[in-house]
PDB file of C-alpha atoms in Angstrom:
ATOM      1  CA  ASP B   1      14.781 -41.811-110.811  1.00  0.00           C
ATOM      2  CA  GLY B   2      18.143 -40.646-109.461  1.00  0.00           C
ATOM      3  CA  ASP B   3      18.827 -38.549-112.582  1.00  0.00           C
ATOM      4  CA  PRO B   4      19.077 -34.858-111.519  1.00  0.00           C
ATOM      5  CA  HIS B   5      17.940 -33.662-114.975  1.00  0.00           C
ATOM      6  CA  LEU B   6      14.806 -35.774-114.703  1.00  0.00           C
ATOM      7  CA  GLN B   7      14.093 -34.373-111.230  1.00  0.00           C
ATOM      8  CA  ILE B   8      14.500 -30.794-112.511  1.00  0.00           C
ATOM      9  CA  ALA B   9      12.083 -31.511-115.362  1.00  0.00           C
ATOM     10  CA  ARG B  10       9.560 -33.031-112.928  1.00  0.00           C
ATOM     11  CA  ASN B  11       9.821 -30.038-110.613  1.00  0.00           C
ATOM     12  CA  ARG B  12       9.205 -27.623-113.499  1.00  0.00           C
ATOM     13  CA  LEU B  13       6.141 -29.598-114.600  1.00  0.00           C
ATOM     14  CA  ILE B  14       4.748 -29.551-111.066  1.00  0.00           C
ATOM     15  CA  GLU B  15       5.457 -25.788-110.740  1.00  0.00           C
ATOM     16  CA  ASN B  16       3.442 -25.209-113.927  1.00  0.00           C
ATOM     17  CA  GLY B  17       0.451 -27.099-112.538  1.00  0.00           C
ATOM     18  CA  ALA B  18       0.968 -30.454-114.210  1.00  0.00           C
ATOM     19  CA  LYS B  19      -0.097 -33.552-112.337  1.00  0.00           C
ATOM     20  CA  LEU B  20       2.381 -36.352-112.768  1.00  0.00           C
ATOM     21  CA  VAL B  21       0.837 -39.769-113.078  1.00  0.00           C
ATOM     22  CA  LYS B  22       3.062 -42.799-112.841  1.00  0.00           C
ATOM     23  CA  LEU B  23       1.718 -45.386-115.244  1.00  0.00           C
ATOM     24  CA  PRO B  24       2.162 -48.985-114.187  1.00  0.00           C
ATOM     25  CA  ARG B  25       4.514 -51.098-116.257  1.00  0.00           C
ATOM     26  CA  PRO B  26       2.743 -54.107-117.665  1.00  0.00           C
ATOM     27  CA  ILE B  27       3.517 -57.376-115.946  1.00  0.00           C
ATOM     28  CA  PHE B  28       4.584 -59.567-118.818  1.00  0.00           C
ATOM     29  CA  VAL B  29       4.828 -62.905-116.959  1.00  0.00           C
ATOM     30  CA  THR B  30       3.261 -63.846-113.671  1.00  0.00           C
ATOM     31  CA  ALA B  31       4.950 -66.024-111.060  1.00  0.00           C
ATOM     32  CA  GLU B  32       2.302 -68.687-111.702  1.00  0.00           C
ATOM     33  CA  GLU B  33       3.108 -68.756-115.405  1.00  0.00           C
ATOM     34  CA  GLU B  34       6.818 -69.032-114.683  1.00  0.00           C
ATOM     35  CA  THR B  35       6.144 -71.994-112.394  1.00  0.00           C
ATOM     36  CA  LEU B  36       3.757 -73.624-114.873  1.00  0.00           C
ATOM     37  CA  PHE B  37       5.846 -73.221-118.040  1.00  0.00           C
ATOM     38  CA  GLY B  38       9.369 -73.047-116.665  1.00  0.00           C
ATOM     39  CA  PRO B  39      11.989 -70.285-116.907  1.00  0.00           C
ATOM     40  CA  GLU B  40      12.869 -70.740-120.608  1.00  0.00           C
ATOM     41  CA  VAL B  41       9.255 -70.513-121.828  1.00  0.00           C
ATOM     42  CA  ALA B  42       8.564 -67.690-119.365  1.00  0.00           C
ATOM     43  CA  THR B  43      11.493 -65.729-120.814  1.00  0.00           C
ATOM     44  CA  ARG B  44      10.159 -66.185-124.356  1.00  0.00           C
ATOM     45  CA  LEU B  45       6.628 -65.300-123.286  1.00  0.00           C
ATOM     46  CA  ARG B  46       7.915 -62.183-121.507  1.00  0.00           C
ATOM     47  CA  ARG B  47       9.802 -61.132-124.654  1.00  0.00           C
ATOM     48  CA  LEU B  48       6.759 -61.734-126.888  1.00  0.00           C
ATOM     49  CA  ARG B  49       4.372 -59.844-124.644  1.00  0.00           C
ATOM     50  CA  ALA B  50       6.819 -56.945-124.348  1.00  0.00           C
ATOM     51  CA  MET B  51       7.206 -56.765-128.129  1.00  0.00           C
ATOM     52  CA  ALA B  52       3.441 -56.911-128.726  1.00  0.00           C
ATOM     53  CA  TRP B  53       2.912 -54.206-126.098  1.00  0.00           C
ATOM     54  CA  PHE B  54       5.625 -52.051-127.709  1.00  0.00           C
ATOM     55  CA  LEU B  55       4.142 -52.475-131.197  1.00  0.00           C
ATOM     56  CA  ASP B  56       0.410 -52.242-130.386  1.00  0.00           C
ATOM     57  CA  ARG B  57      -0.299 -50.881-126.893  1.00  0.00           C
ATOM     58  CA  ALA B  58       2.532 -48.632-125.631  1.00  0.00           C
ATOM     59  CA  PHE B  59       0.522 -45.385-125.798  1.00  0.00           C
ATOM     60  CA  THR B  60      -2.986 -44.364-124.829  1.00  0.00           C
ATOM     61  CA  VAL B  61      -4.681 -41.332-126.352  1.00  0.00           C
ATOM     62  CA  ALA B  62      -8.342 -40.617-125.639  1.00  0.00           C
ATOM     63  CA  GLY B  63      -8.784 -44.128-124.274  1.00  0.00           C
ATOM     64  CA  ARG B  64      -7.399 -45.747-127.427  1.00  0.00           C
ATOM     65  CA  HIS B  65      -4.280 -47.908-127.177  1.00  0.00           C
ATOM     66  CA  PHE B  66      -1.692 -47.951-129.934  1.00  0.00           C
ATOM     67  CA  GLY B  67       2.004 -48.613-130.211  1.00  0.00           C
ATOM     68  CA  PHE B  68       4.925 -48.046-132.518  1.00  0.00           C
ATOM     69  CA  ASP B  69       3.591 -50.259-135.345  1.00  0.00           C
ATOM     70  CA  PRO B  70       1.281 -47.581-136.818  1.00  0.00           C
ATOM     71  CA  LEU B  71       3.985 -44.946-136.296  1.00  0.00           C
ATOM     72  CA  ILE B  72       6.538 -47.069-138.163  1.00  0.00           C
ATOM     73  CA  GLY B  73       3.886 -47.480-140.872  1.00  0.00           C
ATOM     74  CA  PHE B  74       4.139 -43.774-141.689  1.00  0.00           C
ATOM     75  CA  ILE B  75       7.536 -44.409-143.291  1.00  0.00           C
ATOM     76  CA  PRO B  76       6.683 -44.476-147.006  1.00  0.00           C
ATOM     77  CA  ALA B  77       6.979 -47.826-148.828  1.00  0.00           C
ATOM     78  CA  VAL B  78       8.981 -49.710-146.178  1.00  0.00           C
ATOM     79  CA  GLY B  79       7.274 -48.836-142.889  1.00  0.00           C
ATOM     80  CA  ASP B  80       4.729 -51.625-143.008  1.00  0.00           C
ATOM     81  CA  LEU B  81       7.367 -54.079-144.197  1.00  0.00           C
ATOM     82  CA  ILE B  82       9.475 -53.220-141.132  1.00  0.00           C
ATOM     83  CA  GLY B  83       6.398 -53.800-138.975  1.00  0.00           C
ATOM     84  CA  ALA B  84       5.822 -57.135-140.739  1.00  0.00           C
ATOM     85  CA  GLY B  85       9.388 -58.174-139.988  1.00  0.00           C
ATOM     86  CA  LEU B  86       8.859 -57.475-136.298  1.00  0.00           C
ATOM     87  CA  SER B  87       5.558 -59.360-136.395  1.00  0.00           C
ATOM     88  CA  LEU B  88       7.241 -62.341-138.053  1.00  0.00           C
ATOM     89  CA  TYR B  89       9.534 -62.564-135.038  1.00  0.00           C
ATOM     90  CA  ILE B  90       6.448 -63.128-132.884  1.00  0.00           C
ATOM     91  CA  LEU B  91       5.392 -65.937-135.243  1.00  0.00           C
ATOM     92  CA  TYR B  92       8.882 -67.409-135.082  1.00  0.00           C
ATOM     93  CA  GLU B  93       8.860 -67.504-131.286  1.00  0.00           C
ATOM     94  CA  ALA B  94       5.297 -68.871-131.225  1.00  0.00           C
ATOM     95  CA  ALA B  95       6.426 -71.752-133.431  1.00  0.00           C
ATOM     96  CA  ARG B  96       9.408 -72.352-131.146  1.00  0.00           C
ATOM     97  CA  LEU B  97       6.953 -72.556-128.235  1.00  0.00           C
ATOM     98  CA  GLY B  98       5.096 -75.399-129.980  1.00  0.00           C
ATOM     99  CA  ILE B  99       1.971 -73.503-131.030  1.00  0.00           C
ATOM    100  CA  GLY B 100      -0.022 -75.552-133.590  1.00  0.00           C
ATOM    101  CA  TRP B 101       0.171 -74.932-137.321  1.00  0.00           C
ATOM    102  CA  THR B 102      -3.492 -73.878-137.592  1.00  0.00           C
ATOM    103  CA  VAL B 103      -2.982 -71.201-134.933  1.00  0.00           C
ATOM    104  CA  LEU B 104       0.243 -70.097-136.613  1.00  0.00           C
ATOM    105  CA  ALA B 105      -1.684 -69.816-139.900  1.00  0.00           C
ATOM    106  CA  ARG B 106      -4.261 -67.568-138.208  1.00  0.00           C
ATOM    107  CA  MET B 107      -1.449 -65.459-136.771  1.00  0.00           C
ATOM    108  CA  ALA B 108       0.148 -65.219-140.224  1.00  0.00           C
ATOM    109  CA  PHE B 109      -3.198 -64.102-141.679  1.00  0.00           C
ATOM    110  CA  ASN B 110      -3.340 -61.282-139.090  1.00  0.00           C
ATOM    111  CA  VAL B 111       0.151 -60.154-140.120  1.00  0.00           C
ATOM    112  CA  ILE B 112      -0.660 -60.303-143.851  1.00  0.00           C
ATOM    113  CA  ILE B 113      -3.821 -58.211-143.397  1.00  0.00           C
ATOM    114  CA  ASP B 114      -1.899 -55.711-141.248  1.00  0.00           C
ATOM    115  CA  THR B 115       0.902 -55.396-143.790  1.00  0.00           C
ATOM    116  CA  VAL B 116      -1.028 -55.357-147.052  1.00  0.00           C
ATOM    117  CA  LEU B 117      -3.830 -53.043-145.967  1.00  0.00           C
ATOM    118  CA  GLY B 118      -1.349 -50.874-144.067  1.00  0.00           C
ATOM    119  CA  GLU B 119       0.434 -50.145-147.357  1.00  0.00           C
ATOM    120  CA  ILE B 120      -2.593 -48.300-148.778  1.00  0.00           C
ATOM    121  CA  PRO B 121      -1.790 -44.583-148.596  1.00  0.00           C
ATOM    122  CA  ILE B 122      -3.629 -42.632-145.852  1.00  0.00           C
ATOM    123  CA  VAL B 123      -6.361 -45.269-145.335  1.00  0.00           C
ATOM    124  CA  GLY B 124      -3.737 -47.867-144.449  1.00  0.00           C
ATOM    125  CA  ASP B 125      -2.120 -45.575-141.903  1.00  0.00           C
ATOM    126  CA  ALA B 126      -5.480 -45.098-140.167  1.00  0.00           C
ATOM    127  CA  PHE B 127      -6.107 -48.862-140.408  1.00  0.00           C
ATOM    128  CA  ASP B 128      -2.814 -49.559-138.603  1.00  0.00           C
ATOM    129  CA  PHE B 129      -4.104 -47.769-135.507  1.00  0.00           C
ATOM    130  CA  VAL B 130      -7.114 -50.114-135.327  1.00  0.00           C
ATOM    131  CA  TRP B 131      -5.768 -53.470-136.538  1.00  0.00           C
ATOM    132  CA  GLN B 132      -3.527 -54.658-133.708  1.00  0.00           C
ATOM    133  CA  SER B 133      -2.315 -57.961-135.084  1.00  0.00           C
ATOM    134  CA  ASN B 134       0.544 -58.348-132.613  1.00  0.00           C
ATOM    135  CA  ALA B 135      -1.682 -58.018-129.539  1.00  0.00           C
ATOM    136  CA  TRP B 136      -4.178 -60.448-131.078  1.00  0.00           C
ATOM    137  CA  ASN B 137      -1.405 -62.876-131.950  1.00  0.00           C
ATOM    138  CA  ILE B 138      -0.144 -62.850-128.364  1.00  0.00           C
ATOM    139  CA  GLU B 139      -3.688 -63.633-127.222  1.00  0.00           C
ATOM    140  CA  LEU B 140      -3.662 -66.625-129.591  1.00  0.00           C
ATOM    141  CA  VAL B 141      -0.334 -67.751-128.130  1.00  0.00           C
ATOM    142  CA  GLU B 142      -1.680 -67.430-124.586  1.00  0.00           C
ATOM    143  CA  LYS B 143      -4.822 -69.439-125.391  1.00  0.00           C
ATOM    144  CA  ASN B 144      -2.876 -72.213-127.103  1.00  0.00           C
ATOM    145  CA  LEU B 145       0.334 -72.470-125.090  1.00  0.00           C
ATOM    146  CA  GLN B 146       0.547 -75.844-123.363  1.00  0.00           C
ATOM    147  CA  PRO B 147       2.936 -76.729-120.542  1.00  0.00           C
ATOM    148  CA  GLY B 148       5.574 -79.114-121.830  1.00  0.00           C
ATOM    149  CA  ALA B 149       4.740 -78.514-125.517  1.00  0.00           C
ATOM    150  CA  ARG B 150       7.567 -79.446-127.856  1.00  0.00           C
ATOM    151  CA  GLY B 151       8.865 -76.659-130.048  1.00  0.00           C
ATOM    152  CA  ARG B 152       9.248 -76.999-133.793  1.00  0.00           C
ATOM    153  CA  PRO B 153      12.566 -77.771-135.498  1.00  0.00           C
ATOM    154  CA  LEU B 154      14.306 -74.546-136.434  1.00  0.00           C
ATOM    155  CA  GLY B 155      14.660 -75.492-140.121  1.00  0.00           C
ATOM    156  CA  LYS B 156      10.897 -75.888-140.641  1.00  0.00           C
ATOM    157  CA  ILE B 157      10.200 -72.617-138.861  1.00  0.00           C
ATOM    158  CA  ILE B 158      12.675 -70.694-140.973  1.00  0.00           C
ATOM    159  CA  LEU B 159      11.339 -72.183-144.218  1.00  0.00           C
ATOM    160  CA  ALA B 160       7.769 -71.339-143.227  1.00  0.00           C
ATOM    161  CA  LEU B 161       8.743 -67.774-142.287  1.00  0.00           C
ATOM    162  CA  ILE B 162      10.635 -67.272-145.544  1.00  0.00           C
ATOM    163  CA  ALA B 163       7.575 -68.475-147.460  1.00  0.00           C
ATOM    164  CA  LEU B 164       5.344 -66.143-145.437  1.00  0.00           C
ATOM    165  CA  ALA B 165       7.718 -63.205-145.916  1.00  0.00           C
ATOM    166  CA  LEU B 166       7.710 -63.814-149.672  1.00  0.00           C
ATOM    167  CA  LEU B 167       3.913 -63.985-149.660  1.00  0.00           C
ATOM    168  CA  VAL B 168       3.684 -60.705-147.738  1.00  0.00           C
ATOM    169  CA  LEU B 169       6.165 -59.094-150.105  1.00  0.00           C
ATOM    170  CA  ALA B 170       4.282 -60.377-153.177  1.00  0.00           C
ATOM    171  CA  CYS B 171       0.963 -59.094-151.811  1.00  0.00           C
ATOM    172  CA  THR B 172       2.485 -55.732-150.981  1.00  0.00           C
ATOM    173  CA  VAL B 173       4.113 -55.346-154.390  1.00  0.00           C
ATOM    174  CA  GLY B 174       0.893 -56.472-156.084  1.00  0.00           C
ATOM    175  CA  LEU B 175      -1.106 -53.901-154.143  1.00  0.00           C
ATOM    176  CA  ALA B 176       1.437 -51.180-154.960  1.00  0.00           C
ATOM    177  CA  VAL B 177       1.227 -52.015-158.663  1.00  0.00           C
ATOM    178  CA  PHE B 178      -2.580 -52.041-158.488  1.00  0.00           C
ATOM    179  CA  VAL B 179      -2.648 -48.623-156.796  1.00  0.00           C
ATOM    180  CA  ALA B 180      -0.068 -47.208-159.257  1.00  0.00           C
ATOM    181  CA  ILE B 181      -2.114 -48.410-162.243  1.00  0.00           C
ATOM    182  CA  GLY B 182      -5.254 -46.911-160.710  1.00  0.00           C
ATOM    183  CA  ILE B 183      -3.549 -43.560-160.188  1.00  0.00           C
ATOM    184  CA  TRP B 184      -2.115 -43.686-163.721  1.00  0.00           C
ATOM    185  CA  LYS B 185      -5.571 -44.341-165.224  1.00  0.00           C
ATOM    186  CA  LEU B 186      -7.097 -41.608-163.071  1.00  0.00           C
ATOM    187  CA  PHE B 187      -4.813 -38.951-164.540  1.00  0.00           C
ATOM    188  CA  ASN B 188      -4.704 -40.224-168.145  1.00  0.00           C
TER     189      ASN B 188
END
């Protein structure tokens, strides 16, 4: 707020009739949660909520929330894979927090749907604005996080994430091949 360039820009906006609205920053961890879960879990939860907010809820247009995930998805071929990589980090941290395997499987399913359907040209880009797997996955973490839960061993988490990443990649490549064959048949 002490930046003189920012103040000049604000003054120009106000002179031109703009009304400046200061949007509240989301509170990612409450004091009660920090007391209940402890500082280490609260730090992880804060990081996860911030990432989910960044990917799925950072902007609001016409009452609809969206984040950087659908914008990253516009990058041809690799955009949704980048988004999947960021989403896998949320799964990794959820496993480190001790979230159960069935919940982690549901979270993985959300990521797979987001990635595979997001790869479909045009339709997938529109789908990315609606399917907010990261926000939903954080809700699953919040519902299933238990005070004092033991985290998973790092080796098992990494193996599971590698397997999931390979599955996402295989599904994405399979879909790309399917779409390419369909386009080829359409024009021949």
